[in-house]
Structures are given as structure tokens and as C-alpha cells.
C-alpha positions as CSV (number, residue, x, y, z in Angstrom):
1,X,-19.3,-43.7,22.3
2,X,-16.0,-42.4,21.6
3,X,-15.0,-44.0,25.1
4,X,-16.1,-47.1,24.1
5,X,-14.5,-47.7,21.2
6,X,-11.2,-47.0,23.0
7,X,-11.9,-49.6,26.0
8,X,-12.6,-52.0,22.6
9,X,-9.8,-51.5,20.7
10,X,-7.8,-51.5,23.7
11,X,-9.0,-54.6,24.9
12,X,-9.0,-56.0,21.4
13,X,-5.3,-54.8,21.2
14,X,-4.5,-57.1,24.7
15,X,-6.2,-59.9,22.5
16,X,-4.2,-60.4,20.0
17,X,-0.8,-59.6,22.0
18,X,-2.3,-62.1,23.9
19,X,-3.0,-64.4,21.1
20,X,0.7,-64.3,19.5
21,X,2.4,-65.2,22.9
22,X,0.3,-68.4,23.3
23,X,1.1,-68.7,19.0
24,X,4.9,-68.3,20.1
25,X,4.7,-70.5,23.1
26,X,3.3,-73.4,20.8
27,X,6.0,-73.6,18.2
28,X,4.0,-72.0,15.5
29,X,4.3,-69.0,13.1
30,X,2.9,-65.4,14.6
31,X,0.6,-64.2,12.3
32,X,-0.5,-67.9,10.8
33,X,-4.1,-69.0,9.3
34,X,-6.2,-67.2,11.9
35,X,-4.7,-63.5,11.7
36,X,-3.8,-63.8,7.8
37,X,-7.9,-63.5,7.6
38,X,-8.1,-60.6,9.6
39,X,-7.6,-57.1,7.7
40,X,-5.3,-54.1,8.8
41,X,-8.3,-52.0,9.4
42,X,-9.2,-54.8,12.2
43,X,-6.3,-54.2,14.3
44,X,-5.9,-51.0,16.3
45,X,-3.0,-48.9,15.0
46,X,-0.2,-48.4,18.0
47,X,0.4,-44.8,18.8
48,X,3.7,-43.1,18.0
49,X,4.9,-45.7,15.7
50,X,6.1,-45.1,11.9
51,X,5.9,-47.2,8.6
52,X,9.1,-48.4,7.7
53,X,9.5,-49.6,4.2
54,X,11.5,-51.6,1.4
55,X,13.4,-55.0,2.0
56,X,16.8,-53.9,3.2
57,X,15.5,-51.1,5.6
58,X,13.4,-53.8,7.6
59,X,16.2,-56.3,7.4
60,X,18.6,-54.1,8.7
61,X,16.3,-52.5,11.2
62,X,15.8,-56.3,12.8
63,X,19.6,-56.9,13.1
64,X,20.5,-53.5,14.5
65,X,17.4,-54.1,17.1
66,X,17.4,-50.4,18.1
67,X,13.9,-50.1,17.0
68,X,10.8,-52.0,18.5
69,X,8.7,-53.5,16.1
70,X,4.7,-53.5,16.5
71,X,4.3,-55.7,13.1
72,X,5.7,-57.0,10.0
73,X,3.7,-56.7,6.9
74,X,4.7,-59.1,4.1
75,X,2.6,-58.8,1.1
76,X,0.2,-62.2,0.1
77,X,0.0,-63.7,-3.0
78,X,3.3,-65.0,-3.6
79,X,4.3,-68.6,-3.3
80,X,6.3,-69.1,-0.5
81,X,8.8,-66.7,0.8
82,X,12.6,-67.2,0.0
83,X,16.0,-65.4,0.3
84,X,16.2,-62.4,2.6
85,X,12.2,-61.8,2.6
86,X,12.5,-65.7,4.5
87,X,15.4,-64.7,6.9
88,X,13.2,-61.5,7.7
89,X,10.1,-64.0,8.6
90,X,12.7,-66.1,10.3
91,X,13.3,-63.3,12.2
92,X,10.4,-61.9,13.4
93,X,9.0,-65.4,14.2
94,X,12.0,-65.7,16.7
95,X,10.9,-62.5,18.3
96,X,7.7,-63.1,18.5
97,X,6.9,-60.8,16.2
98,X,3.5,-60.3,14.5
99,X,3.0,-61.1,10.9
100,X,0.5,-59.7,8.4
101,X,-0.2,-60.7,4.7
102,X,-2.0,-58.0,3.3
103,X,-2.3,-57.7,-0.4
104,X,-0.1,-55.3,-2.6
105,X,-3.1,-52.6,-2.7
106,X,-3.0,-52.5,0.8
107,X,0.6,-51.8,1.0
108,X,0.8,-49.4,-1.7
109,X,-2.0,-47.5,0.1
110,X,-0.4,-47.3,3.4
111,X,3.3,-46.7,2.2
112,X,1.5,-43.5,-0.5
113,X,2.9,-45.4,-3.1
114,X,6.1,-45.7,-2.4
115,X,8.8,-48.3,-3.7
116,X,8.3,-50.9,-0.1
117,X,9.0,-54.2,-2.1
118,X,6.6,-56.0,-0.3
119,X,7.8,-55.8,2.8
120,X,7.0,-52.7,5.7
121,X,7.2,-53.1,9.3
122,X,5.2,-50.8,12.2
123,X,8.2,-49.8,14.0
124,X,9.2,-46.8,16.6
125,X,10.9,-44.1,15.4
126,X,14.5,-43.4,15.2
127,X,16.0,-40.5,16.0
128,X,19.4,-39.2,16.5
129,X,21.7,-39.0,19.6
130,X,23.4,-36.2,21.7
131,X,26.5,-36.2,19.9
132,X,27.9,-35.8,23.3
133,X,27.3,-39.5,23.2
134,X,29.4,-39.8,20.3
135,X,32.7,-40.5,22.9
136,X,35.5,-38.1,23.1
137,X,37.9,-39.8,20.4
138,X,41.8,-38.0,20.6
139,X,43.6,-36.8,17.5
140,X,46.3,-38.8,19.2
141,X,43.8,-42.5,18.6
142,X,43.6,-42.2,15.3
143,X,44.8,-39.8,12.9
144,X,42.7,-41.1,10.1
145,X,39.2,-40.4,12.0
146,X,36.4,-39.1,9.8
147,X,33.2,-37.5,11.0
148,X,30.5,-36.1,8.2
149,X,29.0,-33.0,9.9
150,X,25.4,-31.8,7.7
151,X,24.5,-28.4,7.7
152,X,20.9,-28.2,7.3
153,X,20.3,-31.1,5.0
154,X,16.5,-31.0,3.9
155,X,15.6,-33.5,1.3
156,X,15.1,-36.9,3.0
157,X,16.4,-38.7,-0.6
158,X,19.8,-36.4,-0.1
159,X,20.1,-37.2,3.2
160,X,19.6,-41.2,2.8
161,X,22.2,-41.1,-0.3
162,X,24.6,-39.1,1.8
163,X,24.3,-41.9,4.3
164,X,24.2,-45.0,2.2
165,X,27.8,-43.4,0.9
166,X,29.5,-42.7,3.9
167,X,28.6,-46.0,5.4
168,X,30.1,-47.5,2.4
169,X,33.0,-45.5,1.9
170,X,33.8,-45.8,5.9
171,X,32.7,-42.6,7.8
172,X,33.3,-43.0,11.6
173,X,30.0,-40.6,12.5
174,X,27.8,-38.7,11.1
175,X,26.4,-35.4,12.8
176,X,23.3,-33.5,11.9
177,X,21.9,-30.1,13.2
178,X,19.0,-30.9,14.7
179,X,17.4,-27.2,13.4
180,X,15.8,-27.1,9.7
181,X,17.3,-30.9,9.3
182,X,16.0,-33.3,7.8
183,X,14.5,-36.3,10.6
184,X,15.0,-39.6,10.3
185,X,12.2,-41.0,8.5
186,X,11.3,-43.9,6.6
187,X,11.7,-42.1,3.1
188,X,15.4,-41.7,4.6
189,X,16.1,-45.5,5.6
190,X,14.8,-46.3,2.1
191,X,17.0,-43.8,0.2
192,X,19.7,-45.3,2.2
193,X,18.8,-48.9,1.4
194,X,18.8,-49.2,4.9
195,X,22.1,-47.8,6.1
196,X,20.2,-45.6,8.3
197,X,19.5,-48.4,10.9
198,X,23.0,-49.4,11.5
199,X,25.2,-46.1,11.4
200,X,25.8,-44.0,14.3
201,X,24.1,-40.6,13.9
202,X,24.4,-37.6,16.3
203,X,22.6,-34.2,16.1
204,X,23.4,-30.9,17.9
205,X,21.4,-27.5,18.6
206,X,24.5,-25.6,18.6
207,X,26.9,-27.0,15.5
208,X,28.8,-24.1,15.3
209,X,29.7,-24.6,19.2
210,X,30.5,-28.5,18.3
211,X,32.6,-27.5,15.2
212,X,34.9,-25.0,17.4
213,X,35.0,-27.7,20.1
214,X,36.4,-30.3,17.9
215,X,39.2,-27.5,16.7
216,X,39.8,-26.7,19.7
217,X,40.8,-30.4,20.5
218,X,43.0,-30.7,17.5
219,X,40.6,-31.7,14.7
220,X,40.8,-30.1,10.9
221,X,37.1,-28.5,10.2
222,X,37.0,-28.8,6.3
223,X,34.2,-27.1,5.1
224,X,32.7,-27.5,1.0
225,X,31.9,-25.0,-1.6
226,X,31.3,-25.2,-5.0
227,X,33.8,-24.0,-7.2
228,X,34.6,-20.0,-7.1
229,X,34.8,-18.7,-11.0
230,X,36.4,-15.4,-12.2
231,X,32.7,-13.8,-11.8
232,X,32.7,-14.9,-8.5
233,X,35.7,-14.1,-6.8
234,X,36.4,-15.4,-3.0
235,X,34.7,-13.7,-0.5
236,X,36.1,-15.4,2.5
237,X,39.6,-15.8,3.8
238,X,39.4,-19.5,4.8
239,X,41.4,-21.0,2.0
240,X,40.0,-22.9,-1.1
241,X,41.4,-26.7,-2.2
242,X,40.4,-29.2,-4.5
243,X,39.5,-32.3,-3.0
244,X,42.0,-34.1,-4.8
245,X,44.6,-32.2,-3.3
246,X,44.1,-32.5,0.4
247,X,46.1,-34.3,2.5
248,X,44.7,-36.3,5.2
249,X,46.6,-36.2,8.1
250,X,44.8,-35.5,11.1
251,X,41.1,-36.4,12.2
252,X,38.5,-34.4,10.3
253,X,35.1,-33.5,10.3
254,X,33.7,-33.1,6.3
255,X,31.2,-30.3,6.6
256,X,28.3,-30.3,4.1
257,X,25.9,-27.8,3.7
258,X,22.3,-27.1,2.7
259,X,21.0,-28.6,-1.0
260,X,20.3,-24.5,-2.0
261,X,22.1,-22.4,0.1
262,X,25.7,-24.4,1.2
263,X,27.0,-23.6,4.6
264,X,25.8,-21.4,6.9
265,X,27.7,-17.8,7.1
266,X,28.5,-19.0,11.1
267,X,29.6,-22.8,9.9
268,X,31.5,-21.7,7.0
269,X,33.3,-19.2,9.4
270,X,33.9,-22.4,11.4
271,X,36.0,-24.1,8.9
272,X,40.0,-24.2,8.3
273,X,39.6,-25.2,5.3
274,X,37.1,-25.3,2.3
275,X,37.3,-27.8,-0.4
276,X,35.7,-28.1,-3.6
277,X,35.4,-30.1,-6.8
278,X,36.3,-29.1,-10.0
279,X,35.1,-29.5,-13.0
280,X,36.9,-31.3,-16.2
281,X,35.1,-28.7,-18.4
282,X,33.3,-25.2,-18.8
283,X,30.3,-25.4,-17.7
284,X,27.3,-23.3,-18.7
285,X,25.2,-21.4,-15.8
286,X,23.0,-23.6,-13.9
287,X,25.1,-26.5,-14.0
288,X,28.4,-25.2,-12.4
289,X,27.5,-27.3,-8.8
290,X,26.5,-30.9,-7.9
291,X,23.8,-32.6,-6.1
292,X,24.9,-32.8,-2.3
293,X,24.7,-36.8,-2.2
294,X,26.7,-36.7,-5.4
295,X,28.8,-34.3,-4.2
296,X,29.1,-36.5,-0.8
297,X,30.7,-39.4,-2.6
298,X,33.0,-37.8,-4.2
299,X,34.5,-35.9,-1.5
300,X,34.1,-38.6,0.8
301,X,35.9,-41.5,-1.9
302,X,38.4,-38.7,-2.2
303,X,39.5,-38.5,1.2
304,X,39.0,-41.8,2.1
305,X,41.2,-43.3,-0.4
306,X,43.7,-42.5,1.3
307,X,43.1,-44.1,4.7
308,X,45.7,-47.1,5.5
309,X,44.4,-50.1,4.9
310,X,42.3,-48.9,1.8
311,X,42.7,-51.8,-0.8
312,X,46.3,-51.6,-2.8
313,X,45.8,-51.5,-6.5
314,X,46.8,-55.8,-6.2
315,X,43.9,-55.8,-3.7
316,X,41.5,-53.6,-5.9
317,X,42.5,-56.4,-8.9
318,X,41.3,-59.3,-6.2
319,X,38.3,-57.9,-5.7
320,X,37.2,-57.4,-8.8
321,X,38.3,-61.1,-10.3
322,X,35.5,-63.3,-9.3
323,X,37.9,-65.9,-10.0
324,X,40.2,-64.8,-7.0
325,X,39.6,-67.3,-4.1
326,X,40.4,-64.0,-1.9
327,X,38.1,-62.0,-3.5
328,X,35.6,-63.7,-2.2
329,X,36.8,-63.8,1.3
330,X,38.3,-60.4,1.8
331,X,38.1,-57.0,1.1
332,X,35.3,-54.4,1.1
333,X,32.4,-57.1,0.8
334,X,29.2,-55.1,1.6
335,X,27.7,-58.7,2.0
336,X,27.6,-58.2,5.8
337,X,24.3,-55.6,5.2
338,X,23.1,-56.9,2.7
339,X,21.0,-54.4,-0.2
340,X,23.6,-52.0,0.7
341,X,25.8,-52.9,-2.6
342,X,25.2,-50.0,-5.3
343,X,24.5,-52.4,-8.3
344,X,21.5,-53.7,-7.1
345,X,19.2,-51.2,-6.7
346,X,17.0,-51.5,-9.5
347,X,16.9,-55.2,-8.7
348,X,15.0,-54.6,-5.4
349,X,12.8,-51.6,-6.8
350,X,11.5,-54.3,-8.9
351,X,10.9,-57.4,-6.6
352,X,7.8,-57.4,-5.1
């Protein structure tokens, strides 16, 4: 019986592959009239495929086109589709694409009630590359080059905020450990507002061997610690500066560390340099550290700020005139990905 059912949904699955390339070949929209009758259940799932979820992440995902994508589910009900949920049907129909229209329930159900907008797509997974891949770039390119290396980052809404910031802010690559790391989920793309599908992310097995490598070829290692108090006097050697002091001269790689535990003893011992943040005031115990995305963004906006080209405080005064012609045309637009602006995101929590 078992048997059976497999050879069905098997051939069922040839079927409808079957049915959306004739679809395609007449000029007409995958996943029309005939399939929006049909429920989820009716298909046969595709092994090794993930739920991605949320309007930017499955925007992104189709314009990066590192993923392949089973399905596209756009939830029924509303009248017509406009704005970037119609580029994303757009899309799909000129890949041939299918396209679902199940109803919200549905949707809620499959993404466990999760924030997915109305929009999820069956895609393949995404996982990070060798970070031998990541090209041998010499101090001597660039002096300015910066690479985020994460230590053990766990918590798949950290992770996607680190990201979302250092795509915005202008990080180069990001490198992960591939042991007790967070993967690269859906959760992740989503936290990231879809950042995820178009940055370049490596992993290692050995990041201690890839941070004395990059030293070794004239990089700065700059670890991150929270700020030592007078309880808690410095243990290590490697020497301690506030962000806001560092001077960035020479490619680096920003080390961040685990959400409870910071760097690891053989990472931190890794690093030329620590930095930290400090606080403007006394804090009480409990609240003398910061969340590791917050922290991220900080650091990262800190260092980056000074990277030529960064907008000059007449440029900074364009931008944010929406009267200024230039504005409009230049500058740090984040237009290009779009749901990857930071004012927005209550906006897309609550479409759909």
C-alpha cells in the first residue's frame, strides 16, 4: 500500500509539472482557475525543500535566484494583487513557477504562525559557503575592507538582525562557524527582511585557523567584549578600546561572539584588539551588556562611518530633504532590495 501511494503521488507529481509547462507554453498564468481549486494537501510535498516566509524574503529570494523554487503560495481572498506581491507573481509566472492561493488559515498553519504576510514560497535550502570561496582579497586592494566573523551565534532572530545591519551598513562578508551556529533558516531570512538571500555568507569548521590566517596576511582581528567594570578587572592582555575610538585603517574582520557566553577563550585569544561600548550612565547589574544585533549595529555604524565615500554631513542633509532632487537619486537608497529600509517594518508585519 505504502508502495502505492508513492508510484501515485509520484506520478501525480509528473502531472501537474506537466500541466504548468503546457500552462506556461500557452501564455497563461501557472497556478490559474484549475489548480486555485485544488488544496495543499492534494499536491505531494517535494523532499528536502523549506518554507520560506514574509514578502521581502521571497522577493529577494527570486532576484538573487540562488534558491530553486517548488511553489509560491499567495494567500486568496484579496482583490487583486498590487505593488511588490504583483512583481512577485510577475515573477514567478516568467519562471514558470507554480502558484497557489490558499486561504490565510492555511498559511498560518504551515508557517506555525508566524508573521509570512501572505506570501511563502517552497524553496531549497540555503546554506553557507567554504569561506575559502570567499576570494583571497589583499590588505594592499582595499584598506577599508570589512568582514563580520560570528562566534557561535544561536538565536535565528539575532542572527537575521545582525545581517539585515551589516548589509545595510556595508559589510563586505560575513563568516559564521559552522559548529553550534545558527543555520540559515527561514526564521533567519525573515528577521533579516530578506537580506539573507542576497549577502555573501561563508562558514568555517576551524575559525580560529581562519582568524590567524587572515592576521597572518595583514588583516586587524578586532574582537568585542562588553565593558570591563572595577569588579571586573581585565583578565586578558589583548587590549580594550571603545568603539568610538578605533581607527580604521587596515582591512578588518569584527568578531562577535555568542548571545550568553561572548567569544570563545580560543577566538578571543585570536584577536589584536577587543572593543567595546560604553555606556553614557551607571548601570545596575543585569543591564551592563547589549543584545548582540544591537550591539552589531552599533559597532558596525561606528566603524563604518568612517569608510570614504560615506555620505559628508551636506550629503547626509540631501538625503534627508525630500525636497532635494538628489536625494532622490543618490545616496544610500535601500530602494534597490526593497523591505530592507528599517521604518517599514511594522508596515509589512501588518499587510496581509
Amino acid at each position: 500500500m505504502a508502495l502505492l501511494s508513492t508510484v501515485r503521488g509520484a506520478t501525480w507529481g509528473r502531472l501537474v509539472t506537466r500541466h504548468f509547462s503546457h500552462v506556461a507554453r500557452r501564455g497563461e498564468r501557472p497556478g490559474g482557475e484549475e489548480l486555485s481549486r485544488l488544496l495543499l494537501d492534494d499536491l505531494v510535498p517535494t523532499s528536502r525543500l523549506e518554507l520560506l516566509f514574509g514578502l521581502s524574503p521571497c522577493l529577494l529570494a527570486l532576484q538573487a535566484a540562488r534558491r530553486s523554487v517548488a511553489r509560491l503560495l499567495l494567500q486568496a481572498g484579496k482583490a487583486g494583487l498590487q505593488g511588490k506581491r504583483a512583481e512577485l507573481l510577475r515573477m514567478a509566472e516568467a519562471r514558470d513557477i507554480p502558484v497557489l492561493r490558499p486561504r490565510r488559515q492555511k498559511l498560518d498553519t504551515m508557517c506555525r504562525y508566524q508573521v509570512h504576510q501572505g506570501v511563502c514560497m517552497e524553496v531549497s535550502p540555503l546554506r553557507p559557503r567554504p569561506w575559502r570561496e570567499a576570494g583571497e582579497a589583499s590588505p594592499g586592494d582595499d584598506p577599508q575592507q570589512l568582514w563580520l566573523v560570528l562566534d557561535g551565534i544561536q538565536d535565528p532572530h539575532n542572527f537575521g538582525a545582525v545581517l539585515r545591519s551589516a548589509h545595510f551598513l556595508g559589510v563586505d562578508k560575513v563568516i559564521t562557524s559552522r559548529r553550534n551556529s545558527c543555520p540559515l533558516t527561514p526564521v533567519v531570512s525573515k528577521s533579516s527582511a530578506g537580506a539573507m538571500e542576497v549577502m555573501d555568507v561563508f562558514s568555517t569548521d576551524d575559525l580560529t585557523g581562519f582568524l590567524q590566517t587572515k592576521a597572518q596576511q595583514g588583516w586587524l582581528v578586532a574582537g568585542t567584549v562588553g565593558c570591563p567594570s572595577a569588579e571586573d578587572p581585565q583578565s586578558s592582555e589583548i587590549p580594550i578600546t571603545s568603539c568610538l575610538e578605533f581607527l580604521w585603517d587596515r582591512p578588518t574582520l569584527l568578531v562577535l561572539g555568542n548571545e550568553g557566553s561572548g567569544l570563545s577563550q580560543e577566538v578571543q585569544a585570536s584577536c589584536q584588539l577587543l572593543l567595546t561600548i560604553l555606556p553614557r550612565r551607571q548601570l545596575p547589574p543585569g543591564l551592563e551588556s547589549l543584545n548582540v544585533s544591537v550591539a552589531a549595529g552599533i559597532l558596525l555604524h561606528s566603524i563604518c562611518s568612517q569608510r570614504k565615500g560615506f555620505p559628508t554631513d551636506g550629503e547626509r542633509k540631501q538625503l534627508l530633504d525630500p525636497q532635494e532632487p538628489s536625494a532622490r537619486s543618490e545616496g544610500l537608497s535601500m530602494a534597490q532590495h526593497p523591505g530592507l529600509s528599517s521604518g517599514s517594518e511594522k508596515e509589512r508585519q501588518n499587510e496581509g
